[in-house]
Coordinates of N, CA and C in Angstrom, one line a residue:
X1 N 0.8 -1.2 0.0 CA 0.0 0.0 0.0 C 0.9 1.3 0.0
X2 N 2.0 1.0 0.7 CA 3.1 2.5 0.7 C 3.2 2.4 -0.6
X3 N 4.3 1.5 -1.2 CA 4.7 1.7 -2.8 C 3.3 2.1 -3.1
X4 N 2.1 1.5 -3.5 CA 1.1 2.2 -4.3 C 1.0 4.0 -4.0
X5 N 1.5 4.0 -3.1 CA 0.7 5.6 -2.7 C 2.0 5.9 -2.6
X6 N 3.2 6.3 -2.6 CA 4.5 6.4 -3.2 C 4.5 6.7 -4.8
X7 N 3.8 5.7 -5.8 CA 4.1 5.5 -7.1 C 2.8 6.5 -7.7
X8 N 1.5 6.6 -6.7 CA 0.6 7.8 -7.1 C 1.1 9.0 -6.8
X9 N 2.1 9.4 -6.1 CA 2.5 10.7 -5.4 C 3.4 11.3 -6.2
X10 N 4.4 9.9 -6.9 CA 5.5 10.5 -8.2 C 4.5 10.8 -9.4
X11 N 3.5 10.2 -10.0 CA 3.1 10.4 -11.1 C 2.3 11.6 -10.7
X12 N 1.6 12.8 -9.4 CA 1.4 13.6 -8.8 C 2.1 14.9 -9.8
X13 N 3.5 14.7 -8.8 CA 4.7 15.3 -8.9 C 4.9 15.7 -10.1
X14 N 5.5 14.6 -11.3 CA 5.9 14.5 -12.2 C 4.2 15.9 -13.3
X15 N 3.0 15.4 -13.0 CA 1.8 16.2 -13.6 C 2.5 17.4 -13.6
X16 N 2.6 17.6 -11.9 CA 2.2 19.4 -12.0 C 3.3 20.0 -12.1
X17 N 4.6 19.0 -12.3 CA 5.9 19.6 -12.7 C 5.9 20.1 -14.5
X18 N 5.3 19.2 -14.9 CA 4.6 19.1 -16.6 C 3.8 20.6 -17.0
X19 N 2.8 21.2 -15.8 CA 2.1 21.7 -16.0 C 2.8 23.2 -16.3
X20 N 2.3 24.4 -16.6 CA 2.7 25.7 -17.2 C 2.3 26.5 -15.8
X21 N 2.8 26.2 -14.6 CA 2.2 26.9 -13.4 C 3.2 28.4 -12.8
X22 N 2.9 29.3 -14.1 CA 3.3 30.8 -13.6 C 4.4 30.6 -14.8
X23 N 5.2 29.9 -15.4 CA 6.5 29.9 -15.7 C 6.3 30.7 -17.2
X24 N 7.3 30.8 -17.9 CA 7.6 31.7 -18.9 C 7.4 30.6 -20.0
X25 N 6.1 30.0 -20.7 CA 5.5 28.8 -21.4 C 4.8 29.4 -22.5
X26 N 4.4 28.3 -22.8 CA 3.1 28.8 -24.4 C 1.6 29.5 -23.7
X27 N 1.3 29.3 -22.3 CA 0.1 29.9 -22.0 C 0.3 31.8 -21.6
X28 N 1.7 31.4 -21.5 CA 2.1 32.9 -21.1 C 2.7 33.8 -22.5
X29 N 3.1 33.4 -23.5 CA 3.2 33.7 -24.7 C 2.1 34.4 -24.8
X30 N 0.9 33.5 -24.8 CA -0.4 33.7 -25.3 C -0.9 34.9 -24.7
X31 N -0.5 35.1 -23.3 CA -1.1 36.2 -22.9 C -0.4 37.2 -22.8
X32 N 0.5 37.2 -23.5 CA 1.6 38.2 -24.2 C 1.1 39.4 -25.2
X33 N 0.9 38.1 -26.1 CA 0.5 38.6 -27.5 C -1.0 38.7 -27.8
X34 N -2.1 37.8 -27.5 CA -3.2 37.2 -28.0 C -3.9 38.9 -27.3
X35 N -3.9 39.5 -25.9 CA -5.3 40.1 -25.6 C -5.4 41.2 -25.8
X36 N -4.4 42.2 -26.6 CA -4.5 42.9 -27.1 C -3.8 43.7 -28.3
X37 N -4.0 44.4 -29.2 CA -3.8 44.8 -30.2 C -2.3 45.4 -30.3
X38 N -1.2 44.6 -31.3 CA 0.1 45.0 -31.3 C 0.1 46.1 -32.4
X39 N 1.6 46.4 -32.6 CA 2.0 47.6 -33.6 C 2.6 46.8 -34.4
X40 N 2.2 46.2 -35.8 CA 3.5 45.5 -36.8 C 3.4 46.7 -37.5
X41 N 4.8 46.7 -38.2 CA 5.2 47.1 -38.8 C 6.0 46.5 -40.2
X42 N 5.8 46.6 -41.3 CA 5.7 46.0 -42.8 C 5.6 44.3 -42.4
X43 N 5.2 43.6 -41.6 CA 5.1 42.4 -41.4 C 4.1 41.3 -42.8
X44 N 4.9 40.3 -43.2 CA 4.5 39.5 -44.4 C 3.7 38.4 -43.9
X45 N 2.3 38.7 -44.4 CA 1.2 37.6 -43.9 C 0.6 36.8 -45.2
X46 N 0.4 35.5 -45.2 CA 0.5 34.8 -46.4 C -1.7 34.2 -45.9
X47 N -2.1 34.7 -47.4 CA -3.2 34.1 -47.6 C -3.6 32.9 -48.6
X48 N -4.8 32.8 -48.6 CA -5.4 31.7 -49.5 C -5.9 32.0 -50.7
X49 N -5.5 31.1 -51.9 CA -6.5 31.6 -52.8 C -7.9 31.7 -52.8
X50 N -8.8 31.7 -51.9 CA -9.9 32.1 -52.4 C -10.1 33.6 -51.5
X51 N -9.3 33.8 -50.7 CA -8.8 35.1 -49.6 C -8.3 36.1 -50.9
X52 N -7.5 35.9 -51.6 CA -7.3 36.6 -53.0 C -8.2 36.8 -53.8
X53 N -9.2 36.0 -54.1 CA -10.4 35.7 -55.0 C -11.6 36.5 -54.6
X54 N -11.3 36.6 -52.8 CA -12.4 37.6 -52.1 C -12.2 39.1 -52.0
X55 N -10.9 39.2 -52.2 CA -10.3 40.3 -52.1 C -10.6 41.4 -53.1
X56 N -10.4 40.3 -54.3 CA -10.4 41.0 -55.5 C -11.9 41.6 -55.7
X57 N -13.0 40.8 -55.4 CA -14.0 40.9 -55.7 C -14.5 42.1 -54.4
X58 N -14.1 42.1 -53.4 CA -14.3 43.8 -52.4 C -13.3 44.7 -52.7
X59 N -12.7 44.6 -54.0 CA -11.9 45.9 -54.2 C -10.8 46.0 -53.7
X60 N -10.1 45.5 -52.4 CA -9.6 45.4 -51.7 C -7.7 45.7 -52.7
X61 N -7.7 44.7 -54.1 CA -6.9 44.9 -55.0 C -7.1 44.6 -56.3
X62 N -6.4 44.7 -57.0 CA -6.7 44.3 -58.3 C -6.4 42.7 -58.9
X63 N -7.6 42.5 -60.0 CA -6.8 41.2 -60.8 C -5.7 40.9 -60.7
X64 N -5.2 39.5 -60.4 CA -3.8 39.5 -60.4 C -3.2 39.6 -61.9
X65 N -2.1 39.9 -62.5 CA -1.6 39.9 -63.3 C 0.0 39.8 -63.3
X66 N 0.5 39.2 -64.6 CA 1.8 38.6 -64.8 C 2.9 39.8 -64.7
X67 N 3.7 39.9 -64.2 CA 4.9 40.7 -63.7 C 6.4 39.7 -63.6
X68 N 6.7 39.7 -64.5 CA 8.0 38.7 -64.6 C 7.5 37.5 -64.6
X69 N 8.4 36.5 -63.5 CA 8.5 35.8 -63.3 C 6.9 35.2 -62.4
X70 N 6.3 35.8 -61.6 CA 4.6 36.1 -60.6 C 3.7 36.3 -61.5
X71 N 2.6 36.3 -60.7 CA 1.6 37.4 -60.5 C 1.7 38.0 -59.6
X72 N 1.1 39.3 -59.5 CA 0.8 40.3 -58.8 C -0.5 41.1 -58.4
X73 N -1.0 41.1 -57.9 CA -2.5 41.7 -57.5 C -2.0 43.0 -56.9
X74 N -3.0 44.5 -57.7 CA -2.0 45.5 -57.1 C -3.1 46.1 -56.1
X75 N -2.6 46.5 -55.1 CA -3.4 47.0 -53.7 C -4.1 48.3 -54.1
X76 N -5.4 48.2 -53.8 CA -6.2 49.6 -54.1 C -6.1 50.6 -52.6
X77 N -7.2 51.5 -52.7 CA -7.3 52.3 -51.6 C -8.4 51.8 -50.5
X78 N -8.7 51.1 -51.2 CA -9.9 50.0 -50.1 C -8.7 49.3 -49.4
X79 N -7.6 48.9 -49.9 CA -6.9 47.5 -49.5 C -5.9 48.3 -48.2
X80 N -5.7 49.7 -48.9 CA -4.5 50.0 -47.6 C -5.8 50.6 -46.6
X81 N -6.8 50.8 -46.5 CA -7.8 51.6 -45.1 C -7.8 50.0 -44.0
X82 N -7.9 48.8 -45.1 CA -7.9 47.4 -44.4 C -6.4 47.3 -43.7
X83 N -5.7 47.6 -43.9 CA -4.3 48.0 -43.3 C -3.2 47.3 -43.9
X84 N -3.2 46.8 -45.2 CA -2.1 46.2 -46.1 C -1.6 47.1 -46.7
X85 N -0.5 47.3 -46.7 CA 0.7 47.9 -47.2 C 1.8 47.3 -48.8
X86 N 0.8 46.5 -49.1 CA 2.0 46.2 -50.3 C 1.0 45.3 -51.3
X87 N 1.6 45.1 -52.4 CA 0.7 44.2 -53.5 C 0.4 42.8 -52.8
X88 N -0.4 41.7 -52.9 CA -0.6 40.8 -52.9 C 0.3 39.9 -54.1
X89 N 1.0 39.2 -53.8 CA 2.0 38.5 -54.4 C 1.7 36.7 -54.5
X90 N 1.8 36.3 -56.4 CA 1.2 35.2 -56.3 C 2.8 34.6 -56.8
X91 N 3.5 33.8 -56.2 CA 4.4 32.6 -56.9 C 4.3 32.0 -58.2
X92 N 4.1 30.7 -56.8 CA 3.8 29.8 -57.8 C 3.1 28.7 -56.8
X93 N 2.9 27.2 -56.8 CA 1.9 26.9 -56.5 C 2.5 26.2 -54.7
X94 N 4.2 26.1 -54.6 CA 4.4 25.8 -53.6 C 4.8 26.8 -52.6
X95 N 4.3 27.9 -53.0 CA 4.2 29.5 -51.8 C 2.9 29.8 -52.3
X96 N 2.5 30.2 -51.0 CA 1.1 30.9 -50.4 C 1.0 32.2 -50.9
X97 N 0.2 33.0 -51.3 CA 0.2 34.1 -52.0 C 0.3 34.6 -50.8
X98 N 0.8 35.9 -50.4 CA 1.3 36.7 -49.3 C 1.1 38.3 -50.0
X99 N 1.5 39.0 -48.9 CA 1.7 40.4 -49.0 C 1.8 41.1 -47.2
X100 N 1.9 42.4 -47.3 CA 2.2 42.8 -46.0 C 1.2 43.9 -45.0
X101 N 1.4 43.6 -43.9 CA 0.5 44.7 -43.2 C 1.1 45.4 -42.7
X102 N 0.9 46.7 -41.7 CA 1.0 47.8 -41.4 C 0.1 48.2 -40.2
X103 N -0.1 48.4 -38.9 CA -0.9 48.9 -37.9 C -1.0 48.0 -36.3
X104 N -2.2 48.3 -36.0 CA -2.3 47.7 -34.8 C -3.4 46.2 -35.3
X105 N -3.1 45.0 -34.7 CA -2.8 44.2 -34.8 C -3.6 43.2 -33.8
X106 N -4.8 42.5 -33.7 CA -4.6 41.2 -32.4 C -3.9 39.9 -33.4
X107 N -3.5 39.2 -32.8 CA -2.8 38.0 -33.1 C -3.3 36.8 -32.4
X108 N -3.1 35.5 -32.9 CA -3.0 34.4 -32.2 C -1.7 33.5 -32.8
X109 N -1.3 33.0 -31.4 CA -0.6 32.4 -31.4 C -1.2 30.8 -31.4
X110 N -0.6 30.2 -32.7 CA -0.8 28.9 -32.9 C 0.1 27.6 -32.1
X111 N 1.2 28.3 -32.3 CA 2.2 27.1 -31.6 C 3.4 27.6 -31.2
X112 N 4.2 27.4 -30.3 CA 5.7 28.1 -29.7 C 6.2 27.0 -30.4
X113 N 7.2 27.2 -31.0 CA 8.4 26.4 -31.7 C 9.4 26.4 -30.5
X114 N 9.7 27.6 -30.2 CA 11.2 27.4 -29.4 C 10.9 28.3 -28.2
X115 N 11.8 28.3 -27.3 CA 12.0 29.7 -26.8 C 13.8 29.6 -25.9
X116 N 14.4 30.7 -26.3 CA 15.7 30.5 -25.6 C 15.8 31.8 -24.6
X117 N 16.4 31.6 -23.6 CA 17.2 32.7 -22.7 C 18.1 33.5 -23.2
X118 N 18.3 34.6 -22.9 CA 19.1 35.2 -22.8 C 19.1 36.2 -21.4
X119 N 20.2 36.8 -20.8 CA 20.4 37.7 -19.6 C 18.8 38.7 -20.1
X120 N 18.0 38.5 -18.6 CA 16.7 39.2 -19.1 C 15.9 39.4 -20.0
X121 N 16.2 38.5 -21.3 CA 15.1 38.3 -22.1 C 14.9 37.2 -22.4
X122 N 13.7 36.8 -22.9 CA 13.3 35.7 -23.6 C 13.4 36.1 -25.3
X123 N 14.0 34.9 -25.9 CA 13.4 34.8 -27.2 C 12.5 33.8 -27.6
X124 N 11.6 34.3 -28.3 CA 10.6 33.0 -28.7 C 10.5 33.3 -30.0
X125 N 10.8 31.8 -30.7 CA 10.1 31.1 -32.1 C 8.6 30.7 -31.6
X126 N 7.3 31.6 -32.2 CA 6.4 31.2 -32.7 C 5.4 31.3 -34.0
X127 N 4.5 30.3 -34.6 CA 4.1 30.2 -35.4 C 2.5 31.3 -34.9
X128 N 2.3 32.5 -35.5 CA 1.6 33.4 -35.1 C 0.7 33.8 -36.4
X129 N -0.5 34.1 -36.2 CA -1.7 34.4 -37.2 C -1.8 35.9 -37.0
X130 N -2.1 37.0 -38.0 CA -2.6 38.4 -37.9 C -4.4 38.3 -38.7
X131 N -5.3 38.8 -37.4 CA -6.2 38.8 -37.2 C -6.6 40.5 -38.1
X132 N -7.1 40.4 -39.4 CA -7.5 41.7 -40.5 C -8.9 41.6 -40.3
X133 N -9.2 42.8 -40.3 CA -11.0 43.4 -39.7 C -11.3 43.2 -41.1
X134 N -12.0 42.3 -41.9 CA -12.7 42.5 -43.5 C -13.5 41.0 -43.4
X135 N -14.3 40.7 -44.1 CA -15.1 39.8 -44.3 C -14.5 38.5 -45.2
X136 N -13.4 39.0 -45.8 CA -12.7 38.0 -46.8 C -11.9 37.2 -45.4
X137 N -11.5 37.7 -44.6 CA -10.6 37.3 -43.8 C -11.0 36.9 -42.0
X138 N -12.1 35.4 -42.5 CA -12.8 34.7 -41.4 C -12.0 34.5 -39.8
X139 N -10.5 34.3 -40.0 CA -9.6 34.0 -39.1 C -7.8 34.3 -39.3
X140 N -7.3 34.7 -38.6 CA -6.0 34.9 -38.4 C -5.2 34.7 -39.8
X141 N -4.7 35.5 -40.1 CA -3.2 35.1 -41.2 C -2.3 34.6 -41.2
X142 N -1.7 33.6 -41.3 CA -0.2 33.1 -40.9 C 0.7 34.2 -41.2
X143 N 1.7 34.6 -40.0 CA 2.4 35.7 -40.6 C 3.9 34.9 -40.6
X144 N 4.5 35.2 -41.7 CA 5.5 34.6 -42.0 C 6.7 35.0 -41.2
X145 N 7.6 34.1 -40.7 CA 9.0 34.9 -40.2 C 10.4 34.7 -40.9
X146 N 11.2 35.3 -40.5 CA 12.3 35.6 -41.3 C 13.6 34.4 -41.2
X147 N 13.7 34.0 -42.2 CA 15.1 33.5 -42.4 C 16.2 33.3 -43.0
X148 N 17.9 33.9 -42.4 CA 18.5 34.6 -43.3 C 18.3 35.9 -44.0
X149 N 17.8 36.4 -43.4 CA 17.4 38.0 -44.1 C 16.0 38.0 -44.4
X150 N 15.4 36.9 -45.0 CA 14.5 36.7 -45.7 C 13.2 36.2 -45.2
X151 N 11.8 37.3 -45.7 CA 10.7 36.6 -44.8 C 10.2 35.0 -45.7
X152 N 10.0 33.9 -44.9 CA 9.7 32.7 -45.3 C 8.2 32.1 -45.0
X153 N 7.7 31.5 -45.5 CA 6.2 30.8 -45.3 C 6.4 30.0 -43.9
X154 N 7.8 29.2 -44.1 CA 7.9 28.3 -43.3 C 8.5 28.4 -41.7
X155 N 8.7 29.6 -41.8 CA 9.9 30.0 -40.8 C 8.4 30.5 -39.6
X156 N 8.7 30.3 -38.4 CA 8.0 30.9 -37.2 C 8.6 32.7 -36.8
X157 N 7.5 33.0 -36.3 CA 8.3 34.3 -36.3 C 9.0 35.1 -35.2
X158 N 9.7 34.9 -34.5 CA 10.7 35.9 -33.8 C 10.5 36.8 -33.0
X159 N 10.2 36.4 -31.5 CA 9.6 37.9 -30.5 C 10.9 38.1 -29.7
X160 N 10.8 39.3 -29.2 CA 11.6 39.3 -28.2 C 11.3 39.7 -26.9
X161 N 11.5 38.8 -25.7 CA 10.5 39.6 -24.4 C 11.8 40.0 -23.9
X162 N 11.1 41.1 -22.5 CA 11.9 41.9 -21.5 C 11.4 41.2 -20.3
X163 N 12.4 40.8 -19.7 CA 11.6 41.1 -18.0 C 12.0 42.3 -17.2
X164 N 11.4 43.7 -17.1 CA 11.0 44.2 -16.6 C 10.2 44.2 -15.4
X165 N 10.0 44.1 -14.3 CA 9.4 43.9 -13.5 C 7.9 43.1 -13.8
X166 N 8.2 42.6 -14.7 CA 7.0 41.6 -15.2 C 7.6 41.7 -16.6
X167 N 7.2 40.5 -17.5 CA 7.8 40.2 -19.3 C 6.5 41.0 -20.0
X168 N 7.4 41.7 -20.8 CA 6.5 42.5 -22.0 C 7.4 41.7 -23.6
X169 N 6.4 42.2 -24.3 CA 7.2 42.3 -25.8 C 8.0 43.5 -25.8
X170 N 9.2 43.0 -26.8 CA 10.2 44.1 -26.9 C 9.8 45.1 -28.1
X171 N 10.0 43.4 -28.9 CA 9.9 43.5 -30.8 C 9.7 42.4 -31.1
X172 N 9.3 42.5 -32.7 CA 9.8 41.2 -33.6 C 11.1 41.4 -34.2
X173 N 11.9 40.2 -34.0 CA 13.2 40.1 -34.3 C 13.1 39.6 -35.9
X174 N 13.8 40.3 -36.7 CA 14.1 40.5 -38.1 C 15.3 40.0 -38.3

């Protein structure tokens, strides 16, 4: 009976050591980022084609059309009041058509990839959605993060916290 209530007390243990209780985790991310409205700045958020197809059809931008090697959908004055800042950009069929935004911001955070220490900050890799006020746009944008210089579909994107007498956002790291 000891070992039994011994071997229920470590699997106890072992739960609430598992659990996210106050520590610097994905629930604390969340309440980082998620409850209120951030400031991005030219940040690259990748849509759907029928998000393009909806776009086009509220004005938001133009037909896409061929520009070299792409298409290109060019941003009207409807598309920058929605807070996009750049053309809508189509590849090719193994990238997401993307383009960029501009303002205040809620987000969700989908998944923490990483997070490393440094002397009083945290950095975190996460995979993060930008939430756009328009009817084309039901749920969060995957916003793409940078790798090598370069913004990627694949790449999670880059925060940087402070602890200050409690953890704030610093930036997004570029």
């Amino acid at each position: 009976m000891i070992r039994l209530s011994q071997g229920l007390l470590g699997i106890l243990v072992l739960a609430a050591a598992s659990c996210d209780s106050g520590g610097f985790g994905e629930s604390k991310i969340k309440d980082l980022l998620e409850p209120r409205p951030l400031q991005l700045d030219a940040e690259q958020v990748m849509l759907t084609q029928a998000q393009v197809d909806c776009g086009v059809r509220s004005e938001l931008w133009d037909a896409p059309v061929s520009v070299g090697d792409r298409m290109v959908a060019r941003l009207t004055e409807k598309g920058r009041a929605a807070k996009f800042t750049d053309d809508v950009v189509l590849t090719n069929a193994s990238v997401k058509p993307y383009t960029q935004v501009r303002g205040q911001f809620n987000l969700a955070v989908f998944e923490v990839v990483n997070i490393k220490d440094e002397p009083g900050a945290k950095i975190v890799d996460a995979k993060v959605g930008v939430y756009v006020s328009h009817s084309c746009f039901t749920g969060a944008l995957p916003m793409m993060g940078v790798r090598r210089g370069d913004f990627t579909p694949d790449a999670p994107a880059t925060f940087r916290f402070l602890e200050q007498g409690g953890w704030h956002l610093d930036r997004i790291v570029h």
